[in-house]
Short mmCIF file of C-alpha atoms in Angstrom, two decimals:
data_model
loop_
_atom_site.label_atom_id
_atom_site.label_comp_id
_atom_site.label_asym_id
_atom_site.label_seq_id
_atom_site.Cartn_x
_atom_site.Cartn_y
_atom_site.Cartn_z
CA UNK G 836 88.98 77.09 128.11
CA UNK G 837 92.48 75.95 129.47
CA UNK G 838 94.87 74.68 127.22
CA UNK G 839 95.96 71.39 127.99
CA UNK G 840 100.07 70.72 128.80
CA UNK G 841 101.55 69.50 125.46
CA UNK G 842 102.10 65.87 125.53
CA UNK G 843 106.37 65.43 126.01
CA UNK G 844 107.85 64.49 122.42
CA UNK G 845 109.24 61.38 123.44
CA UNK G 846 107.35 59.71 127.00
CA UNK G 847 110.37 56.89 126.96
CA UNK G 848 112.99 59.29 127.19
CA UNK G 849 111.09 62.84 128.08
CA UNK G 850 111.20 62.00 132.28
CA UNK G 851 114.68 61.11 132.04
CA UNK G 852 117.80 63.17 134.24
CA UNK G 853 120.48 64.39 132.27
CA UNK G 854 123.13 63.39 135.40
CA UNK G 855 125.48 60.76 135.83
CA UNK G 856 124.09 58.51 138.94
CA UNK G 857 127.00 58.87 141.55
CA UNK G 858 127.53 56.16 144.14
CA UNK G 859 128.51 57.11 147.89
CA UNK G 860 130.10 54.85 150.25
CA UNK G 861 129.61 56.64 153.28
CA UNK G 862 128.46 56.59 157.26
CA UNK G 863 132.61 56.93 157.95
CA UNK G 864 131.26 59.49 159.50
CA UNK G 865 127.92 60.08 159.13
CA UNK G 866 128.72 63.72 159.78
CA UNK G 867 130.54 64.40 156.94
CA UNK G 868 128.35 62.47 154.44
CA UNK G 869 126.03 64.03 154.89
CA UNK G 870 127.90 67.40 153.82
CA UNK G 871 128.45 65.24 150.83
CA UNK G 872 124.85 64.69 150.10
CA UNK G 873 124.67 68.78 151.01
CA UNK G 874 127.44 69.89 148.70
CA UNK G 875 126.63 67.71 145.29
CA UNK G 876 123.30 68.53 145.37
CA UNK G 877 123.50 71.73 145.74
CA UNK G 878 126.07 71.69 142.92
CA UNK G 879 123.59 70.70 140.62
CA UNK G 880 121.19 72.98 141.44
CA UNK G 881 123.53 75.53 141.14
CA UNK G 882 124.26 74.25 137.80
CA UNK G 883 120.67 72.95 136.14
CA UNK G 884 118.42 75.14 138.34
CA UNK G 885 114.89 74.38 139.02
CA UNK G 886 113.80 71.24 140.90
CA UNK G 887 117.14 69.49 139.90
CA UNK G 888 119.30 67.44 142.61
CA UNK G 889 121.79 64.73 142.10
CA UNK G 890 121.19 61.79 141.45
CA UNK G 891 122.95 59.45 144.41
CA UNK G 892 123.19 56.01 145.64
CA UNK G 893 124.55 55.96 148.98
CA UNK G 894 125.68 53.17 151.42
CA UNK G 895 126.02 54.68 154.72
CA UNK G 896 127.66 52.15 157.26
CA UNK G 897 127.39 51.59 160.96
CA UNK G 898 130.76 53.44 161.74
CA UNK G 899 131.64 52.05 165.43
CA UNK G 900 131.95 48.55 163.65
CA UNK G 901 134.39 50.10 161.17
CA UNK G 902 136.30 52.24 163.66
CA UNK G 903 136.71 49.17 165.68
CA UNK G 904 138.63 47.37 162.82
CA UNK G 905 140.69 50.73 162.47
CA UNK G 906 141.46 50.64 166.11
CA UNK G 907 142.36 46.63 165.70
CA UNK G 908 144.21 46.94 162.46
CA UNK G 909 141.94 44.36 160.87
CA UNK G 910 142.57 46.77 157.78
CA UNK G 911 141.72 43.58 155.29
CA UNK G 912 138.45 43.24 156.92
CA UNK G 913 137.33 46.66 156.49
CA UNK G 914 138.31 46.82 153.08
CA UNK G 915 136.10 43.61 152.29
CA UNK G 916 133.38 45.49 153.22
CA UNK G 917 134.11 48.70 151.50
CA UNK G 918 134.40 46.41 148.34
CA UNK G 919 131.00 45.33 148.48
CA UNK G 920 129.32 48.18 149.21
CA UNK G 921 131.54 49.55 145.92
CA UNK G 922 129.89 46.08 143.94
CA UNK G 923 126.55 47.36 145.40
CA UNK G 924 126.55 50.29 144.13
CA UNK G 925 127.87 49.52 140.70
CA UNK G 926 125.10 47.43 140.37
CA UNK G 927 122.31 49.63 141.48
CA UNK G 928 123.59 52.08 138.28
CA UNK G 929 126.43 54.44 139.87
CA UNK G 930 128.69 55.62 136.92
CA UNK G 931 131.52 56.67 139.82
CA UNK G 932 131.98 55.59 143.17
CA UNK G 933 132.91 58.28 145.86
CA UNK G 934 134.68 56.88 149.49
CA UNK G 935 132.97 59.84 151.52
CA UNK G 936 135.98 59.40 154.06
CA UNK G 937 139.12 60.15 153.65
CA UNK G 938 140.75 57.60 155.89
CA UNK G 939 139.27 54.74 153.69
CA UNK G 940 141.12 55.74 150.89
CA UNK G 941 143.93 53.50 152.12
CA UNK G 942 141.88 51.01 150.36
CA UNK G 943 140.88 53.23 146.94
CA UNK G 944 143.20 50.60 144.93
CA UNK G 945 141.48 47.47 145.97
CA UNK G 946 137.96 49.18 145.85
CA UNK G 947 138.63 50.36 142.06
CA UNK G 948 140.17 46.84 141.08
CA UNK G 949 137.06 45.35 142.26
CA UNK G 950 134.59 47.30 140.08
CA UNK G 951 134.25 48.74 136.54
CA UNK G 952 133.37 52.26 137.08
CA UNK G 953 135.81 55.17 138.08
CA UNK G 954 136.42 55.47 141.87
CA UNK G 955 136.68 59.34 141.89
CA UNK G 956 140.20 59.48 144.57
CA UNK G 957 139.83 62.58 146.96
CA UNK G 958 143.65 63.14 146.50
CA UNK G 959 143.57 64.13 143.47
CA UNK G 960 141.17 66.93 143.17
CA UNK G 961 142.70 68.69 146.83
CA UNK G 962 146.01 67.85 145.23
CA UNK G 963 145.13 69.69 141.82
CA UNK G 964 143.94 72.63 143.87
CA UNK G 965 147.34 73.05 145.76
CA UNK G 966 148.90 73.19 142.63
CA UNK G 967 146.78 75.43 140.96
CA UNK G 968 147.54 78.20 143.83
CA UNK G 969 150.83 77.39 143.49
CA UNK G 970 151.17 75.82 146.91
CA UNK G 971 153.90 73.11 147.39
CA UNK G 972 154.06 72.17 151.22
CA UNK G 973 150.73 71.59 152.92
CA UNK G 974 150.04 70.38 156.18
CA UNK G 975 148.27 67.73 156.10
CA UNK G 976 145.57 67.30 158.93
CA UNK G 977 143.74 64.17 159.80
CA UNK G 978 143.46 60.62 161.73
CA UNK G 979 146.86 58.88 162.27
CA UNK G 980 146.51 56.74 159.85
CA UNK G 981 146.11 59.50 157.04
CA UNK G 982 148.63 61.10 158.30
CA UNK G 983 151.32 58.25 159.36
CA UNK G 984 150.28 56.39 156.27
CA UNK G 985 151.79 56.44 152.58
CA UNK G 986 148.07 56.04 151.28
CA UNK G 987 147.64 59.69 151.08
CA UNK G 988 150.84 61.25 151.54
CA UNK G 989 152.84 59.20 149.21
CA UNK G 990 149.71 60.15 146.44
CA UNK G 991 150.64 63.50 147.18
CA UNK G 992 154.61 63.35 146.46
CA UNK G 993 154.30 61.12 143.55
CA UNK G 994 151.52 61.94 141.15
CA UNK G 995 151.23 65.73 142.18
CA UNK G 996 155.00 66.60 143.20
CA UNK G 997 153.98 68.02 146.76
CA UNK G 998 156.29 68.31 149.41
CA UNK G 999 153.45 67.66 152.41
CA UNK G 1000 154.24 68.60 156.44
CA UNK G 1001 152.63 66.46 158.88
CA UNK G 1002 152.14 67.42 162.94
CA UNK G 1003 154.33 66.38 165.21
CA UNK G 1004 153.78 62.86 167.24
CA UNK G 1005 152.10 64.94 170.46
CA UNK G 1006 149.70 67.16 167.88
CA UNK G 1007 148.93 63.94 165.46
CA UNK G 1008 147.54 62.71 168.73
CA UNK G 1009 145.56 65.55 169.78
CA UNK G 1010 144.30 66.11 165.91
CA UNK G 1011 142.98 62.18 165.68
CA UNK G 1012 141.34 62.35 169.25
CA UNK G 1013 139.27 65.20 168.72
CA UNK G 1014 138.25 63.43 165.41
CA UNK G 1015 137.38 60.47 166.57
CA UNK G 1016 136.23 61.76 170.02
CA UNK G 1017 134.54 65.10 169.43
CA UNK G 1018 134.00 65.66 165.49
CA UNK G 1019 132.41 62.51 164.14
CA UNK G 1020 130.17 62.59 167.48
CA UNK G 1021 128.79 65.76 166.14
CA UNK G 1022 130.77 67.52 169.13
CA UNK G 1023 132.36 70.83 168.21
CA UNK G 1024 134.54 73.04 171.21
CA UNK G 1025 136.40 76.40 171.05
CA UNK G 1026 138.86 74.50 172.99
CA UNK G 1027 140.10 71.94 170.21
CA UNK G 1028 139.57 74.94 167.51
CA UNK G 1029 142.36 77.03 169.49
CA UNK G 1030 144.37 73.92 169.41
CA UNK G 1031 144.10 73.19 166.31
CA UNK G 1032 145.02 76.57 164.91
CA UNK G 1033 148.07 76.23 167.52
CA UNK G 1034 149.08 73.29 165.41
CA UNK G 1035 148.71 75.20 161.85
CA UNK G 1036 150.55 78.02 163.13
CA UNK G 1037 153.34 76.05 164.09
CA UNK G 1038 153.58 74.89 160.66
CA UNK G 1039 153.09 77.93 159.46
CA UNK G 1040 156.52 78.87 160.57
CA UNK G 1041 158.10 75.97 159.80
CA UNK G 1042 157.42 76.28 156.25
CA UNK G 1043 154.09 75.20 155.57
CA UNK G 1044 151.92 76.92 152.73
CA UNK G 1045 148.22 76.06 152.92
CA UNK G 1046 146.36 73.07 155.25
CA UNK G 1047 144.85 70.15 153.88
CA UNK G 1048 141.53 69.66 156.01
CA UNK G 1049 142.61 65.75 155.35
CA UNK G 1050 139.98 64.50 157.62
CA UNK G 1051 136.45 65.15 156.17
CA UNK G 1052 134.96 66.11 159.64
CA UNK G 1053 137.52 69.14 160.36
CA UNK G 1054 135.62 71.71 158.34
CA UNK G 1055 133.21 71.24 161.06
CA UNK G 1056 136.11 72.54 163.28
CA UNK G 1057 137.42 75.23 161.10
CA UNK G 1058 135.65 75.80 158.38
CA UNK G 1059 135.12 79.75 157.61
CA UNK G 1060 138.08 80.49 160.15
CA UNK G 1061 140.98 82.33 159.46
CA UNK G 1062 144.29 80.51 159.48
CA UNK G 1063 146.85 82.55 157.91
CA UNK G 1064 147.13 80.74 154.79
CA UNK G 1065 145.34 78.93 152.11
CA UNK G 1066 143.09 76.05 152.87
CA UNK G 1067 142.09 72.92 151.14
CA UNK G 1068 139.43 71.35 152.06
CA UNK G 1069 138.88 67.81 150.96
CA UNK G 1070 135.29 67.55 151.17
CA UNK G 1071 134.67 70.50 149.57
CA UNK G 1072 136.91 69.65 146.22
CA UNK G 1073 135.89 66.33 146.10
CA UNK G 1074 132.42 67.49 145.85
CA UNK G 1075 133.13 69.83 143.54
CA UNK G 1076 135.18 66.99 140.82
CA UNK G 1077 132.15 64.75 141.66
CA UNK G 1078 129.72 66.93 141.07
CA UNK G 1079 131.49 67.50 137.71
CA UNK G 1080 131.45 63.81 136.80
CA UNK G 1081 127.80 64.03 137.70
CA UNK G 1082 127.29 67.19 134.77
CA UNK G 1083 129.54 65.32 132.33
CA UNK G 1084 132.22 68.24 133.08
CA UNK G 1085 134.59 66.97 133.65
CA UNK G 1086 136.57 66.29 130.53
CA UNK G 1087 139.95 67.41 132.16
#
């Protein structure tokens, strides 16, 4: 005779996960959320083991209407949206909010003023890296507007001390192109990898000490290549401080 399964202790709370609900406002490229959904989930099963996964809301948008306001400037517009997606998500049970892009950061303040729940700020964990491996002047690589902004590079100098290096005009252009042209259409060529490491190793020898992959599509480029010095890769760490959120690790 079989023994039967033992009823669970409690059937109210015996099904429930032990993770945080994380909220992901996303589709900025679809791309590179959906290394996000990759990453945290395999986080947590690194962590819990079994049949456990994270435990995700995610608003992916239609990115070409997005872009377009990007393009236009219409950056109020875009952050309207962003802010309801963020509402959205708070009230379908997120505990954080992640802004799977970092681009869209320029409007982390607004987002996190408009809901009650921590907005978890890629900066800060790439930021906290740099310093823990006692970098100080990182390239930063991304779209023009990450890297011709204050958003992200004025985070950088005032919370976390860096001293960041940005491309020059010609090679900001030729980064946010083959973002926006190649990368976040799922296109990836040698040719843009070779000019892209052109770019590091210029700043290389002008002083820089690790790359900031500042663009969450770029580890598509060069991820697992060799560049000479550390890199930081923003999709990566953020995953990594959300997934901690998500285990309740993250007490620091």
């Amino acid at each position: 005779m079989t023994a039967a399964h033992p009823a669970p202790a409690d059937p109210a709370t015996a099904y429930d996960s032990p993770l945080r609900p994380l909220g992901l406002i996303g589709g900025m490229s679809w791309e590179s959320t959906a290394l996000y959904y990759r990453r945290l989930n395999e986080r947590v099963r690194e962590r819990l083991g079994g049949l456990h996964s994270a435990e995700l809301r995610v608003h992916s948008f239609d990115f070409a209407p997005i872009a377009a306001m990007q393009a236009a400037g219409h950056w109020d517009e875009a952050t309207g949206r962003l802010v309801r997606a963020a509402q959205a998500l708070e009230a379908g049970g997120a505990a954080a909010l992640l802004i799977c892009t970092n681009t869209m950061h320029r409007m982390a303040d607004a987002v996190q003023a408009a809901v009650r729940v921590p907005l978890l700020h890629i900066v800060d964990p790439t930021a906290r890296a740099i310093r823990a491996a006692g970098g100080h002047r990182p390239l930063l690589l991304g779209t023009r507007f990450t890297m011709e902004g204050d958003f992200y590079l004025g985070r950088l100098r005032t919370r976390f001390d860096l001293d960041p290096l940005v491309p020059d005009a010609a090679a900001r252009a030729l980064v946010d192109r083959v973002i926006y042209e190649e990368l976040c259409r799922g296109m990836v060529s040698a040719a843009s990898q070779a000019a892209y490491r052109a770019i590091v190793e210029r700043a290389r020898r002008d002083g820089a000490d690790g790359v900031i992959f500042g663009c969450t599509e770029i580890g598509l480029l060069l991820g697992g290549v060799d560049l000479g010095m550390p890199v930081y890769d923003s999709v990566e760490l953020h995953c990594e401080a959300a997934a901690r959120f998500a285990l309740g690790d993250d007490a620091d």
